[in-house]
Short mmCIF file of C-alpha atoms and ligand atoms in Angstrom, two decimals:
data_model
loop_
_atom_site.label_atom_id
_atom_site.label_comp_id
_atom_site.label_asym_id
_atom_site.label_seq_id
_atom_site.Cartn_x
_atom_site.Cartn_y
_atom_site.Cartn_z
CA MET A 77 -21.28 23.69 -41.12
CA ALA A 78 -18.30 22.63 -38.96
CA LEU A 79 -18.22 23.64 -35.31
CA ILE A 80 -14.78 23.80 -33.72
CA PHE A 81 -14.40 24.04 -29.95
CA GLY A 82 -11.18 25.95 -29.16
CA ILE A 83 -9.23 25.91 -25.88
CA GLU A 84 -6.37 28.26 -24.94
CA THR A 85 -4.25 28.12 -21.77
CA SER A 86 -0.73 28.98 -22.96
CA CYS A 87 -0.16 31.90 -20.62
CA ASP A 88 -2.40 33.75 -18.16
CA GLU A 89 -5.81 33.64 -19.84
CA THR A 90 -8.09 30.63 -19.62
CA ALA A 91 -10.14 30.79 -22.81
CA ALA A 92 -12.68 28.73 -24.73
CA SER A 93 -14.63 29.44 -27.90
CA VAL A 94 -16.90 27.90 -30.48
CA VAL A 95 -16.35 29.00 -34.09
CA ALA A 96 -18.37 27.93 -37.13
CA ASP A 97 -16.48 27.24 -40.36
CA GLY A 98 -13.45 29.24 -39.20
CA LYS A 99 -15.38 32.47 -39.66
CA THR A 100 -18.32 32.96 -37.34
CA VAL A 101 -17.44 33.33 -33.67
CA LEU A 102 -20.38 31.88 -31.71
CA SER A 103 -18.73 32.39 -28.33
CA ASN A 104 -15.45 33.75 -27.04
CA VAL A 105 -15.03 33.37 -23.28
CA VAL A 106 -11.85 34.60 -21.59
CA ALA A 107 -11.03 34.44 -17.87
CA SER A 108 -8.01 36.56 -17.13
CA GLN A 109 -5.63 35.79 -14.26
CA ILE A 110 -3.93 39.18 -14.46
CA ALA A 111 -4.94 40.16 -10.93
CA LYS A 112 -3.37 36.95 -9.52
CA HIS A 113 -0.01 37.60 -11.20
CA ALA A 114 0.08 41.37 -10.70
CA PRO A 115 1.78 41.23 -7.25
CA TYR A 116 4.70 39.36 -8.90
CA GLY A 117 5.07 41.81 -11.82
CA GLY A 118 4.82 38.97 -14.33
CA VAL A 119 3.29 35.55 -14.97
CA VAL A 120 4.24 32.75 -12.54
CA PRO A 121 3.91 29.45 -14.49
CA GLU A 122 2.82 27.19 -11.60
CA LEU A 123 0.30 29.74 -10.39
CA ALA A 124 -1.03 30.05 -13.96
CA ALA A 125 -1.47 26.27 -14.17
CA ARG A 126 -3.36 26.15 -10.88
CA GLU A 127 -5.66 28.98 -11.95
CA HIS A 128 -6.31 27.33 -15.34
CA LEU A 129 -7.24 24.14 -13.56
CA THR A 130 -9.76 25.99 -11.42
CA ALA A 131 -11.26 27.93 -14.34
CA ILE A 132 -11.18 25.60 -17.34
CA GLY A 133 -14.36 23.60 -16.66
CA HIS A 134 -16.44 26.68 -16.08
CA VAL A 135 -14.96 28.65 -19.02
CA ALA A 136 -15.45 25.73 -21.42
CA GLY A 137 -19.03 25.24 -20.21
CA GLU A 138 -19.76 28.94 -20.70
CA ALA A 139 -18.38 28.83 -24.25
CA LEU A 140 -20.71 25.96 -25.19
CA LYS A 141 -23.67 27.56 -23.44
CA THR A 142 -23.18 31.00 -25.03
CA ALA A 143 -22.80 29.39 -28.45
CA GLY A 144 -26.03 27.47 -27.82
CA VAL A 145 -24.47 24.10 -28.66
CA LYS A 146 -24.18 20.75 -26.91
CA PRO A 147 -20.88 18.86 -26.66
CA SER A 148 -22.27 16.34 -29.15
CA ASP A 149 -22.74 19.12 -31.76
CA ILE A 150 -19.01 19.85 -31.83
CA ASP A 151 -17.07 18.52 -34.85
CA ALA A 152 -13.54 18.83 -33.44
CA VAL A 153 -11.73 20.17 -30.38
CA ALA A 154 -8.69 22.39 -30.90
CA VAL A 155 -6.13 23.38 -28.30
CA THR A 156 -3.01 25.52 -28.19
CA ASN A 157 -0.08 23.14 -27.66
CA GLY A 158 2.72 25.70 -27.95
CA PRO A 159 4.56 27.93 -27.72
CA GLY A 160 3.80 28.80 -24.11
CA LEU A 161 4.34 27.88 -20.46
CA ILE A 162 4.43 24.08 -20.21
CA PRO A 163 2.47 23.69 -16.93
CA ALA A 164 -0.17 26.09 -18.28
CA LEU A 165 -0.39 24.47 -21.73
CA LEU A 166 -0.82 21.01 -20.17
CA VAL A 167 -4.06 22.02 -18.45
CA GLY A 168 -5.70 22.97 -21.75
CA ILE A 169 -4.23 20.00 -23.59
CA ASN A 170 -5.44 17.52 -20.98
CA PHE A 171 -8.88 19.06 -20.95
CA ALA A 172 -9.07 18.91 -24.75
CA LYS A 173 -7.84 15.30 -24.77
CA GLY A 174 -10.48 14.36 -22.22
CA PHE A 175 -13.18 16.00 -24.31
CA ALA A 176 -11.93 14.36 -27.52
CA ALA A 177 -11.68 10.91 -25.94
CA ALA A 178 -15.00 11.03 -24.09
CA ARG A 179 -16.95 12.45 -27.05
CA LYS A 180 -15.00 10.64 -29.78
CA LYS A 181 -14.10 13.91 -31.51
CA PRO A 182 -10.98 14.70 -33.51
CA LEU A 183 -8.24 16.61 -31.66
CA ILE A 184 -6.23 19.41 -33.28
CA GLY A 185 -3.12 20.98 -31.71
CA ILE A 186 -2.63 24.61 -32.68
CA ASN A 187 0.40 26.88 -32.81
CA HIS A 188 -0.44 29.93 -30.71
CA PHE A 189 1.70 32.23 -32.83
CA PHE A 190 -0.17 31.50 -36.06
CA ALA A 191 -3.46 31.65 -34.22
CA HIS A 192 -2.67 35.28 -33.32
CA ILE A 193 -2.33 36.07 -37.04
CA TYR A 194 -5.58 34.28 -37.86
CA GLY A 195 -7.39 36.39 -35.24
CA ALA A 196 -6.84 39.54 -37.30
CA PHE A 197 -9.25 38.25 -39.96
CA TYR A 198 -12.37 38.08 -37.83
CA ASP A 199 -14.91 40.68 -38.97
CA ALA A 200 -12.27 42.06 -41.33
CA GLY A 201 -14.32 41.80 -44.51
CA SER A 202 -11.69 39.54 -46.06
CA SER A 203 -10.22 36.12 -45.44
CA PHE A 204 -7.03 34.15 -45.78
CA ASP A 205 -8.41 32.61 -48.94
CA ASP A 206 -8.09 35.84 -50.89
CA PRO A 207 -5.05 35.31 -53.15
CA SER A 208 -4.57 39.04 -53.63
CA LEU A 209 -3.36 39.33 -49.99
CA TYR A 210 -0.12 37.43 -50.67
CA PRO A 211 2.73 37.71 -49.91
CA MET A 212 1.34 38.65 -46.48
CA LEU A 213 3.40 40.42 -43.85
CA SER A 214 2.44 39.81 -40.20
CA LEU A 215 3.76 41.71 -37.22
CA VAL A 216 2.95 39.70 -34.10
CA VAL A 217 3.66 41.62 -30.93
CA SER A 218 2.84 40.29 -27.48
CA GLY A 219 4.37 39.55 -24.11
CA GLY A 220 6.04 36.50 -25.61
CA HIS A 221 6.65 37.39 -29.26
CA THR A 222 7.88 40.15 -31.47
CA SER A 223 8.26 38.78 -34.96
CA ILE A 224 7.76 39.65 -38.58
CA VAL A 225 6.53 36.78 -40.73
CA ILE A 226 6.11 36.66 -44.49
CA THR A 227 3.56 34.12 -45.71
CA GLU A 228 3.31 33.11 -49.35
CA ARG A 229 0.17 32.07 -51.20
CA ASP A 230 1.13 28.39 -50.95
CA GLY A 231 1.24 28.61 -47.15
CA GLN A 232 5.01 28.79 -46.88
CA ALA A 233 5.83 31.03 -43.92
CA LYS A 234 9.18 32.58 -43.13
CA VAL A 235 10.15 34.49 -40.00
CA VAL A 236 12.22 37.36 -41.36
CA GLY A 237 12.71 39.18 -38.07
CA SER A 238 12.45 38.49 -34.33
CA THR A 239 13.55 40.04 -31.09
CA LEU A 240 17.09 39.34 -29.95
CA ASP A 241 16.16 39.92 -26.32
CA ASP A 242 12.87 41.18 -24.83
CA ALA A 243 9.51 41.04 -26.60
CA ALA A 244 7.73 44.37 -27.15
CA GLY A 245 5.20 43.50 -24.44
CA GLU A 246 8.04 42.86 -22.00
CA ALA A 247 9.47 46.29 -22.83
CA PHE A 248 6.15 47.74 -21.66
CA ASP A 249 5.81 45.43 -18.66
CA LYS A 250 9.38 45.89 -17.41
CA ALA A 251 9.19 49.68 -17.80
CA ALA A 252 5.98 49.78 -15.78
CA LYS A 253 7.58 47.61 -13.11
CA MET A 254 10.61 49.92 -12.98
CA LEU A 255 8.36 52.96 -12.52
CA ASN A 256 6.09 51.13 -10.03
CA LEU A 257 3.04 51.45 -12.26
CA GLY A 258 1.77 47.87 -11.91
CA TYR A 259 1.21 44.94 -14.25
CA PRO A 260 0.55 44.55 -17.16
CA GLY A 261 2.53 47.57 -18.32
CA GLY A 262 1.05 48.13 -21.77
CA PRO A 263 -2.38 49.49 -20.83
CA VAL A 264 -1.10 51.61 -17.95
CA ILE A 265 1.71 53.12 -20.05
CA GLN A 266 -0.71 53.87 -22.88
CA LYS A 267 -3.07 55.62 -20.46
CA GLY A 268 -0.35 57.81 -18.96
CA ALA A 269 1.14 58.51 -22.38
CA GLU A 270 -2.15 60.02 -23.54
CA LYS A 271 -1.42 63.01 -21.30
CA GLY A 272 2.21 63.32 -22.39
CA ASP A 273 4.33 64.77 -25.17
CA SER A 274 6.06 62.01 -27.14
CA THR A 275 8.71 64.40 -28.49
CA LYS A 276 9.86 65.52 -25.04
CA PHE A 277 12.51 62.83 -24.56
CA ARG A 278 14.37 60.82 -27.16
CA PHE A 279 14.68 57.11 -26.36
CA PRO A 280 16.88 54.91 -28.58
CA ARG A 281 15.52 52.98 -31.56
CA SER A 282 17.83 49.95 -31.47
CA LEU A 283 18.92 48.19 -34.67
CA THR A 284 17.52 50.91 -36.91
CA GLY A 285 20.86 52.31 -38.00
CA GLY A 286 20.63 55.48 -35.94
CA ALA A 287 23.58 57.45 -34.53
CA GLY A 288 25.43 57.22 -37.87
CA LYS A 289 25.94 53.47 -37.44
CA PRO A 290 24.27 51.48 -40.22
CA VAL A 291 22.48 48.33 -39.08
CA GLU A 292 23.94 45.04 -40.35
CA GLU A 293 21.79 43.33 -42.99
CA GLU A 294 21.27 40.29 -40.72
CA ASN A 295 19.60 42.54 -38.14
CA ARG A 296 17.63 44.69 -40.55
CA PHE A 297 14.30 43.15 -39.49
CA ASN A 298 15.32 42.02 -36.00
CA PHE A 299 14.38 43.87 -32.82
CA SER A 300 16.13 44.62 -29.56
CA PHE A 301 14.35 46.28 -26.65
CA SER A 302 16.93 45.93 -23.89
CA GLY A 303 18.56 49.24 -24.90
CA VAL A 304 15.41 51.31 -24.60
CA LYS A 305 14.73 49.76 -21.19
CA THR A 306 18.24 50.56 -19.94
CA SER A 307 17.90 54.04 -21.35
CA LEU A 308 14.71 54.49 -19.32
CA LEU A 309 16.60 53.45 -16.20
CA TYR A 310 19.34 56.06 -16.84
CA HIS A 311 16.67 58.64 -17.60
CA ALA A 312 14.98 57.85 -14.27
CA ARG A 313 18.29 58.05 -12.40
CA SER A 314 19.12 61.38 -14.01
CA LEU A 315 15.88 62.72 -12.58
CA GLY A 316 16.62 61.46 -9.08
CA GLY A 317 15.25 57.89 -9.30
CA PRO A 318 12.04 56.19 -10.51
CA GLU A 319 10.03 57.47 -7.53
CA LYS A 320 10.83 61.04 -8.55
CA ILE A 321 9.21 60.59 -11.95
CA GLU A 322 5.66 61.81 -11.52
CA GLY A 323 3.12 64.23 -12.93
CA GLN A 324 3.82 65.73 -16.34
CA ILE A 325 7.38 64.37 -16.45
CA LEU A 326 5.97 60.87 -15.98
CA TYR A 327 3.43 61.36 -18.77
CA ASP A 328 6.07 62.78 -21.14
CA THR A 329 8.41 59.92 -20.26
CA LEU A 330 5.72 57.31 -20.97
CA ALA A 331 4.69 58.96 -24.25
CA SER A 332 8.30 59.21 -25.44
CA TYR A 333 9.09 55.63 -24.39
CA GLN A 334 5.97 54.27 -26.08
CA GLU A 335 6.76 56.25 -29.22
CA ALA A 336 10.25 54.73 -29.43
CA ILE A 337 8.79 51.21 -29.36
CA VAL A 338 6.00 51.98 -31.84
CA ASP A 339 8.41 53.74 -34.19
CA VAL A 340 10.75 50.73 -34.33
CA LEU A 341 7.89 48.26 -34.82
CA CYS A 342 6.34 50.21 -37.69
CA SER A 343 9.53 51.16 -39.49
CA LYS A 344 10.86 47.57 -39.45
CA ALA A 345 7.51 46.09 -40.51
CA PHE A 346 7.11 48.38 -43.50
CA ASP A 347 10.76 48.09 -44.49
CA ALA A 348 10.18 44.30 -44.59
CA ALA A 349 6.93 44.77 -46.52
CA GLU A 350 8.84 46.69 -49.17
CA ARG A 351 11.75 44.25 -49.25
CA PHE A 352 9.52 41.17 -49.63
CA GLY A 353 6.92 42.76 -51.90
CA ALA A 354 4.03 42.23 -49.45
CA ALA A 355 0.48 42.84 -50.64
CA SER A 356 -1.04 42.96 -47.15
CA ALA A 357 0.07 43.75 -43.61
CA VAL A 358 -1.37 42.16 -40.46
CA LEU A 359 -0.95 43.49 -36.92
CA SER A 360 -1.79 41.18 -34.03
CA GLY A 361 -0.87 40.09 -30.48
CA GLY A 362 -1.49 41.73 -27.12
CA VAL A 363 0.61 44.84 -27.83
CA ALA A 364 -1.57 45.45 -30.91
CA CYS A 365 -4.19 46.69 -28.39
CA ASN A 366 -2.07 49.83 -28.16
CA SER A 367 -3.91 52.78 -29.73
CA VAL A 368 -0.79 54.62 -30.87
CA LEU A 369 0.59 51.48 -32.51
CA ARG A 370 -2.75 50.81 -34.23
CA ASP A 371 -2.95 54.40 -35.54
CA GLU A 372 0.66 54.55 -36.69
CA PHE A 373 0.52 51.11 -38.30
CA ALA A 374 -2.51 52.19 -40.35
CA ARG A 375 -1.10 55.63 -41.14
CA ARG A 376 2.43 54.61 -42.08
CA ALA A 377 1.46 51.60 -44.21
CA PRO A 378 2.20 52.23 -47.89
CA LYS A 379 -1.07 52.76 -49.79
CA LYS A 380 -0.65 49.59 -51.86
CA LEU A 381 -0.78 47.41 -48.72
CA LYS A 382 -4.10 46.06 -47.52
CA VAL A 383 -3.96 46.48 -43.74
CA PHE A 384 -5.55 44.14 -41.17
CA ILE A 385 -5.41 45.12 -37.51
CA ALA A 386 -6.93 42.56 -35.16
CA GLN A 387 -9.87 43.77 -33.14
CA ARG A 388 -8.78 44.27 -29.55
CA LYS A 389 -10.72 41.26 -28.27
CA TYR A 390 -8.72 39.08 -30.72
CA CYS A 391 -5.36 40.74 -29.93
CA THR A 392 -4.85 39.44 -26.42
CA ASP A 393 -4.99 35.70 -25.86
CA ASN A 394 -8.30 34.12 -26.79
CA ALA A 395 -9.59 30.78 -28.04
CA ALA A 396 -11.54 32.08 -31.07
CA MET A 397 -8.26 32.47 -32.91
CA VAL A 398 -7.40 28.87 -31.99
CA ALA A 399 -10.74 27.44 -33.14
CA GLY A 400 -10.61 29.50 -36.36
CA LEU A 401 -7.18 28.37 -37.40
CA ALA A 402 -8.09 24.79 -36.51
CA PHE A 403 -10.90 24.86 -39.06
CA GLN A 404 -8.26 24.99 -41.78
CA ARG A 405 -6.77 21.77 -40.39
CA PHE A 406 -10.22 20.24 -39.99
CA ALA A 407 -11.03 20.99 -43.63
CA ALA A 408 -7.76 19.36 -44.66
CA GLY A 409 -8.59 16.29 -42.51
CA ARG A 410 -5.40 16.53 -40.51
CA PHE A 411 -5.80 15.63 -36.84
CA ASP A 412 -3.58 14.87 -33.87
CA GLY A 413 -3.53 11.83 -31.61
CA LEU A 414 -4.06 11.64 -27.87
CA ASP A 415 -0.27 11.71 -27.55
CA LEU A 416 -0.32 15.43 -28.46
CA ASP A 417 2.50 17.12 -26.54
CA ALA A 418 3.13 20.62 -25.13
CA TYR A 419 5.99 22.74 -26.47
CA ALA A 420 7.57 25.77 -24.80
CA ARG A 421 8.95 26.80 -28.19
CA MET A 422 7.64 25.89 -31.58
CA PRO A 423 9.03 26.51 -35.02
CA TYR A 424 7.02 29.16 -36.72
CA ALA A 425 8.40 28.78 -40.16
CA GLY A 426 7.53 26.22 -42.78
CA LYS A 427 4.26 25.24 -44.36
CA ILE A 428 1.21 26.42 -42.49
CA PRO A 429 -2.43 25.64 -43.04
CA PHE A 430 -3.67 29.14 -43.62
CA LEU A 431 -5.19 28.68 -47.02
CA ALA A 432 -8.31 26.66 -47.59
CA GLY A 433 -7.36 23.84 -49.91
CA GLY A 434 -3.81 25.08 -49.79
CA ALA A 435 -0.88 23.91 -47.78
CA LYS A 436 -1.13 21.16 -45.21
CA PRO A 437 0.85 21.57 -41.99
O1 KG4 B 228 -0.98 38.32 -26.46
P1 KG4 B 228 -0.93 38.54 -24.99
O2 KG4 B 228 -2.23 38.62 -24.26
O3 KG4 B 228 -0.13 37.41 -24.27
C1 KG4 B 228 1.02 36.84 -24.80
O4 KG4 B 228 0.90 35.91 -25.66
O5 KG4 B 228 2.11 37.33 -24.41
O6 KG4 B 228 -0.06 39.87 -24.75
C2 KG4 B 228 0.15 40.42 -23.47
C3 KG4 B 228 1.06 41.63 -23.60
C4 KG4 B 228 1.53 42.22 -22.28
O7 KG4 B 228 2.94 42.38 -22.32
C5 KG4 B 228 0.83 43.57 -22.20
O8 KG4 B 228 1.57 44.58 -21.52
C6 KG4 B 228 0.68 43.91 -23.67
O9 KG4 B 228 0.37 42.69 -24.30
N1 KG4 B 228 -0.38 44.91 -23.89
C7 KG4 B 228 -0.16 46.16 -24.34
C8 KG4 B 228 -1.42 46.82 -24.34
N2 KG4 B 228 -2.36 45.94 -23.89
C9 KG4 B 228 -1.72 44.77 -23.64
N3 KG4 B 228 0.97 46.76 -24.73
C10 KG4 B 228 0.88 48.05 -25.12
N4 KG4 B 228 -0.27 48.77 -25.12
C11 KG4 B 228 -1.44 48.19 -24.73
N5 KG4 B 228 -2.57 48.90 -24.74
ZN1 ZN B 229 -0.48 35.39 -27.17
#
């Protein structure tokens, strides 16, 4: 049995986890900084780094303790090294390097984006190794990403669609900020939307070929959320300003706005699934916590697709997804040196180590 110790500090969660053989999560500790960033309506990188520094020792210790293992039992330490906020990433990377150097353990740098996809397979009754799941379509939706990726059986991954402006999570966060609902926007919008009628207002579905204007082929699987946000602003102004939107009108607004985002995400994902002949569809990332998105993704998926929706605890940032993906690298014997660097952006196309015995990164 291989025990991987995972560390995640790419954004505003300090997380650590111990996972056995890429499958069994022995601990999954997450310390959220949301309350610290809330007054600013978004994540402040330097503040995130300071908070990670304060929390990392304790969070890592808790992860080992909960898993019931000693540092010497660990086979490798894995850490997110991008994409993310550089000052935040560096805290996790330096901690992991210290652990690796002091304990003489291999170090594995992990791409946060692919880790999100891996997280959907925990307790899913299936694994990446199942050849019948390929080609695999993944929709990763978070505060930093909105992308559709097609992965082939040999580990070749291709991003077929991405956002041209805001990520889906930002569309939620910025709308909540506009309406003075607090941060993060996703959960608060979902809650209000539960009391609203999603057919009350019609918000635009950008790049879907609506309004009699066909979408160009190059943007068929791309997203744009700046239009829906601007449309919300005009909607608010037409009602006398954001502060005038309250009660039932607020709930109907939130439900209609949320529906516009969910509709675009699902229709593009399943159009891509059809186009690329996908056998399975994965939904992951922080926005995948959204109940309406989860329901619609499952309901609208063509019957021939095997659907994997990450459990909520593996949707938002966590280190179990990092430690799990790292097991694939561990099994392939591919490690990083103590010169491992942090990257704000990382390519998420190319060969990826999803498949046991398959592709090497
Ligand atoms: O994956 P994540 O924790 O961090 C990033 O890597 O960005 O995602 C955070 C994002 C935030 O934008 C937050 O508003 C959104 O996920 N989110 C939601 C929900 N819960 C979190 N969006 C919609 N509905 C939710 N229930
Ligand atoms: Zn994330």
